[in-house]
GROMACS .gro file of C-alpha atoms in nm:
model
  211
    1GLY     CA    1  -4.358   0.759  -1.151
    2ALA     CA    2  -4.266   0.915  -0.817
    3GLY     CA    3  -4.200   0.582  -0.649
    4MET     CA    4  -3.911   0.509  -0.881
    5ALA     CA    5  -3.686   0.770  -0.726
    6HIS     CA    6  -3.575   0.574  -0.424
    7GLY     CA    7  -3.379   0.253  -0.433
    8HIS     CA    8  -3.142   0.355  -0.710
    9GLY     CA    9  -2.852   0.434  -0.479
   10ARG     CA   10  -2.765   0.074  -0.396
   11CYS     CA   11  -2.746  -0.192  -0.662
   12CYS     CA   12  -2.669  -0.530  -0.515
   13CYS     CA   13  -2.582  -0.813  -0.749
   14CYS     CA   14  -2.552  -1.115  -0.526
   15CYS     CA   15  -2.726  -1.376  -0.736
   16GLY     CA   16  -2.431  -1.614  -0.721
   17GLU     CA   17  -2.382  -1.566  -1.095
   18ALA     CA   18  -2.076  -1.389  -1.225
   19ALA     CA   19  -2.148  -1.024  -1.285
   20ALA     CA   20  -1.991  -0.823  -1.566
   21VAL     CA   21  -1.711  -0.598  -1.449
   22GLY     CA   22  -1.844  -0.249  -1.388
   23GLY     CA   23  -1.734   0.078  -1.542
   24ASP     CA   24  -1.484   0.154  -1.266
   25GLY     CA   25  -1.252  -0.083  -1.451
   26GLY     CA   26  -0.894  -0.102  -1.343
   27ALA     CA   27  -0.902   0.111  -1.028
   28ALA     CA   28  -1.110  -0.141  -0.835
   29TRP     CA   29  -0.870  -0.424  -0.922
   30GLY     CA   30  -0.562  -0.283  -0.753
   31LEU     CA   31  -0.516  -0.546  -0.483
   32TYR     CA   32  -0.233  -0.706  -0.681
   33LEU     CA   33  -0.023  -0.411  -0.557
   34ARG     CA   34  -0.086  -0.528  -0.200
   35ILE     CA   35   0.049  -0.881  -0.245
   36ASP     CA   36   0.366  -0.967  -0.057
   37ARG     CA   37   0.540  -1.102  -0.367
   38GLN     CA   38   0.843  -1.231  -0.177
   39ARG     CA   39   0.618  -1.484  -0.003
   40LEU     CA   40   0.369  -1.552  -0.284
   41GLN     CA   41   0.357  -1.924  -0.370
   42CYS     CA   42   0.206  -2.118  -0.656
   43LEU     CA   43   0.207  -2.495  -0.608
   44ASN     CA   44   0.232  -2.728  -0.909
   45GLU     CA   45   0.338  -2.451  -1.147
   46ARG     CA   46   0.530  -2.586  -1.445
   47ARG     CA   47   0.769  -2.292  -1.466
   48GLU     CA   48   0.897  -2.158  -1.137
   49GLY     CA   49   0.780  -1.805  -1.062
   50SER     CA   50   0.515  -1.806  -1.335
   51GLY     CA   51   0.227  -1.809  -1.086
   52ALA     CA   52   0.321  -1.459  -0.974
   53LEU     CA   53   0.283  -1.328  -1.329
   54VAL     CA   54  -0.096  -1.365  -1.335
   55PHE     CA   55  -0.140  -1.100  -1.063
   56ARG     CA   56  -0.101  -0.774  -1.253
   57ALA     CA   57  -0.285  -0.459  -1.353
   58TRP     CA   58  -0.637  -0.505  -1.491
   59GLU     CA   59  -0.536  -0.307  -1.797
   60GLU     CA   60  -0.262  -0.564  -1.867
   61ARG     CA   61  -0.486  -0.869  -1.835
   62GLY     CA   62  -0.481  -0.922  -2.213
   63ASP     CA   63  -0.108  -0.993  -2.218
   64ARG     CA   64  -0.107  -1.354  -2.339
   65THR     CA   65   0.269  -1.394  -2.293
   66GLN     CA   66   0.227  -1.404  -1.915
   67PHE     CA   67   0.052  -1.711  -1.778
   68VAL     CA   68   0.088  -2.001  -1.538
   69GLU     CA   69   0.041  -2.363  -1.642
   70SER     CA   70   0.009  -2.656  -1.405
   71ASP     CA   71   0.269  -2.931  -1.410
   72ASP     CA   72   0.181  -3.284  -1.294
   73ASP     CA   73  -0.198  -3.267  -1.320
   74GLU     CA   74  -0.468  -3.003  -1.355
   75GLU     CA   75  -0.451  -2.868  -0.999
   76LEU     CA   76  -0.308  -2.529  -0.905
   77LEU     CA   77  -0.286  -2.376  -0.557
   78PHE     CA   78  -0.194  -2.014  -0.488
   79ASN     CA   79  -0.086  -1.891  -0.145
   80ILE     CA   80  -0.123  -1.513  -0.149
   81PRO     CA   81  -0.005  -1.313   0.154
   82PHE     CA   82  -0.106  -0.949   0.165
   83THR     CA   83   0.089  -0.659   0.312
   84GLY     CA   84  -0.208  -0.565   0.529
   85ASN     CA   85  -0.572  -0.660   0.579
   86VAL     CA   86  -0.793  -0.695   0.277
   87LYS     CA   87  -1.168  -0.688   0.235
   88LEU     CA   88  -1.202  -0.911  -0.069
   89LYS     CA   89  -1.502  -0.832  -0.287
   90GLY     CA   90  -1.449  -1.013  -0.616
   91VAL     CA   91  -1.226  -1.234  -0.826
   92ILE     CA   92  -1.167  -1.260  -1.203
   93VAL     CA   93  -1.011  -1.569  -1.362
   94MET     CA   94  -0.900  -1.560  -1.725
   95GLY     CA   95  -0.794  -1.856  -1.938
   96GLU     CA   96  -0.817  -2.016  -2.280
   97ASP     CA   97  -1.131  -2.117  -2.466
   98ASP     CA   98  -1.049  -2.483  -2.426
   99GLY     CA   99  -1.012  -2.762  -2.171
  100THR     CA  100  -0.721  -2.593  -1.992
  101HIS     CA  101  -0.951  -2.326  -1.843
  102PRO     CA  102  -1.012  -2.389  -1.472
  103ALA     CA  103  -1.365  -2.511  -1.399
  104GLU     CA  104  -1.377  -2.461  -1.025
  105MET     CA  105  -1.225  -2.216  -0.778
  106ARG     CA  106  -1.208  -2.261  -0.401
  107LEU     CA  107  -1.111  -1.976  -0.168
  108PHE     CA  108  -0.952  -2.018   0.174
  109LYS     CA  109  -0.867  -1.728   0.402
  110ASN     CA  110  -0.590  -1.688   0.657
  111ILE     CA  111  -0.429  -2.033   0.625
  112PRO     CA  112  -0.066  -1.954   0.538
  113HIS     CA  113   0.147  -2.210   0.352
  114MET     CA  114  -0.139  -2.433   0.244
  115SER     CA  115  -0.045  -2.756   0.070
  116PHE     CA  116  -0.259  -2.976  -0.151
  117ASP     CA  117  -0.325  -3.193   0.155
  118ASP     CA  118  -0.481  -2.891   0.327
  119THR     CA  119  -0.730  -2.843   0.043
  120ALA     CA  120  -0.930  -3.137   0.178
  121ARG     CA  121  -1.079  -2.899   0.434
  122GLU     CA  122  -1.393  -2.695   0.376
  123PRO     CA  123  -1.326  -2.379   0.172
  124ASP     CA  124  -1.469  -2.042   0.272
  125GLN     CA  125  -1.631  -2.016  -0.070
  126THR     CA  126  -1.645  -2.225  -0.389
  127PHE     CA  127  -1.725  -2.107  -0.741
  128SER     CA  128  -1.808  -2.294  -1.059
  129LEU     CA  129  -1.624  -2.105  -1.329
  130ASN     CA  130  -1.727  -2.018  -1.682
  131ARG     CA  131  -1.467  -1.988  -1.954
  132ASP     CA  132  -1.353  -1.625  -1.952
  133LEU     CA  133  -1.115  -1.518  -2.229
  134THR     CA  134  -1.131  -1.144  -2.179
  135GLY     CA  135  -1.141  -1.096  -1.802
  136GLU     CA  136  -1.498  -0.967  -1.796
  137LEU     CA  137  -1.658  -1.207  -1.547
  138GLU     CA  138  -1.644  -1.114  -1.183
  139TYR     CA  139  -1.714  -1.372  -0.912
  140PRO     CA  140  -1.844  -1.183  -0.607
  141THR     CA  141  -1.731  -1.309  -0.269
  142LYS     CA  142  -1.937  -1.328   0.049
  143ILE     CA  143  -1.790  -1.004   0.176
  144ALA     CA  144  -1.877  -1.068   0.542
  145ARG     CA  145  -1.667  -1.383   0.526
  146PHE     CA  146  -1.374  -1.210   0.354
  147SER     CA  147  -1.375  -0.881   0.544
  148SER     CA  148  -1.037  -0.928   0.713
  149VAL     CA  149  -0.805  -1.134   0.497
  150SER     CA  150  -0.430  -1.123   0.554
  151HIS     CA  151  -0.367  -1.436   0.350
  152LEU     CA  152  -0.573  -1.578   0.064
  153SER     CA  153  -0.537  -1.925  -0.083
  154ILE     CA  154  -0.697  -2.001  -0.420
  155HIS     CA  155  -0.730  -2.366  -0.518
  156PHE     CA  156  -0.819  -2.471  -0.873
  157PRO     CA  157  -0.903  -2.842  -0.836
  158LYS     CA  158  -1.012  -2.912  -1.191
  159ASN     CA  159  -1.049  -2.775  -1.542
  160PHE     CA  160  -1.266  -2.848  -1.845
  161GLY     CA  161  -1.095  -3.176  -1.930
  162ALA     CA  162  -0.736  -3.102  -2.034
  163GLU     CA  163  -0.422  -3.259  -1.885
  164THR     CA  164  -0.305  -2.926  -1.746
  165THR     CA  165  -0.463  -2.598  -1.636
  166LYS     CA  166  -0.362  -2.264  -1.781
  167ILE     CA  167  -0.441  -1.924  -1.627
  168PHE     CA  168  -0.351  -1.589  -1.782
  169TYR     CA  169  -0.482  -1.349  -1.524
  170ILE     CA  170  -0.634  -1.348  -1.176
  171GLY     CA  171  -0.792  -1.020  -1.066
  172LEU     CA  172  -0.860  -0.942  -0.700
  173LYS     CA  173  -1.101  -0.664  -0.610
  174GLY     CA  174  -1.138  -0.512  -0.267
  175GLU     CA  175  -1.015  -0.270  -0.005
  176TRP     CA  176  -0.680  -0.274   0.170
  177THR     CA  177  -0.597  -0.139   0.514
  178GLU     CA  178  -0.265  -0.135   0.687
  179ALA     CA  179  -0.220  -0.403   0.951
  180HIS     CA  180  -0.179  -0.258   1.300
  181ARG     CA  181  -0.002  -0.531   1.488
  182HIS     CA  182   0.003  -0.354   1.823
  183GLU     CA  183  -0.378  -0.349   1.846
  184VAL     CA  184  -0.380  -0.725   1.878
  185THR     CA  185  -0.140  -0.714   2.172
  186ILE     CA  186  -0.356  -0.463   2.358
  187CYS     CA  187  -0.666  -0.680   2.320
  188ASN     CA  188  -0.491  -0.991   2.445
  189TYR     CA  189  -0.352  -0.809   2.744
  190GLU     CA  190  -0.692  -0.671   2.843
  191ALA     CA  191  -0.861  -1.006   2.805
  192SER     CA  192  -0.615  -1.185   3.028
  193ALA     CA  193  -0.588  -0.904   3.285
  194ASN     CA  194  -0.959  -0.874   3.357
  195PRO     CA  195  -1.006  -1.159   3.610
  196ALA     CA  196  -0.715  -1.028   3.815
  197ASP     CA  197  -0.869  -0.680   3.825
  198HIS     CA  198  -1.189  -0.813   3.975
  199LYS     CA  199  -1.008  -1.006   4.248
  200LEU     CA  200  -0.817  -0.695   4.347
  201GLU     CA  201  -1.139  -0.499   4.381
  202GLN     CA  202  -1.292  -0.762   4.608
  203ILE     CA  203  -0.990  -0.785   4.836
  204THR     CA  204  -0.900  -0.417   4.858
  205PRO     CA  205  -1.206  -0.200   4.809
  206GLN     CA  206  -1.052   0.078   5.019
  207THR     CA  207  -0.776   0.144   4.765
  208HIS     CA  208  -1.019   0.299   4.516
  209PHE     CA  209  -1.013   0.667   4.600
  210ILE     CA  210  -1.249   0.906   4.430
  211SER     CA  211  -1.043   1.213   4.360
   0.00000   0.00000   0.00000
């Protein structure tokens, strides 16, 4: 009875399984607005520019006229630069109920301009995908690993057996903060200036007046 009251505030679904998308619906999936679309790349897309179409509003995920299909083989690689820093919390991948649906997803953070050669390296996180026709399955990321992402690469190495891979919608959930470039400069300056400060103190202790 009484003991049930506490522990309801925080519900943590980190079982590695895909969780159903919660009631907050579209609002949580607004990161597509934070993509730098001028620099967005999709490698091995059959129709140029079609990779960009799959990043859209959650409410529009059912639009089957917008999709990307791979060209030479089943692999697709997205390079997604953001207009700031993103804390990535979840991903949705929507496809067909057939062999063209991607079967695996590999996430890489902060490696701009990745090529297929670069995908040989260890990803930050890998997911086995289930076929999702309605955009209801959310794949939760390891948030600590994706807490400051300025560039996200998504590699789909294989599908469920078809010649090509087809994706209708990719949803990205998380928080966006503006990038403050000057902060970085300040840190670097302090780090490199420190040893010099200490030398000065040793040589000229008398210059430190207490006013």
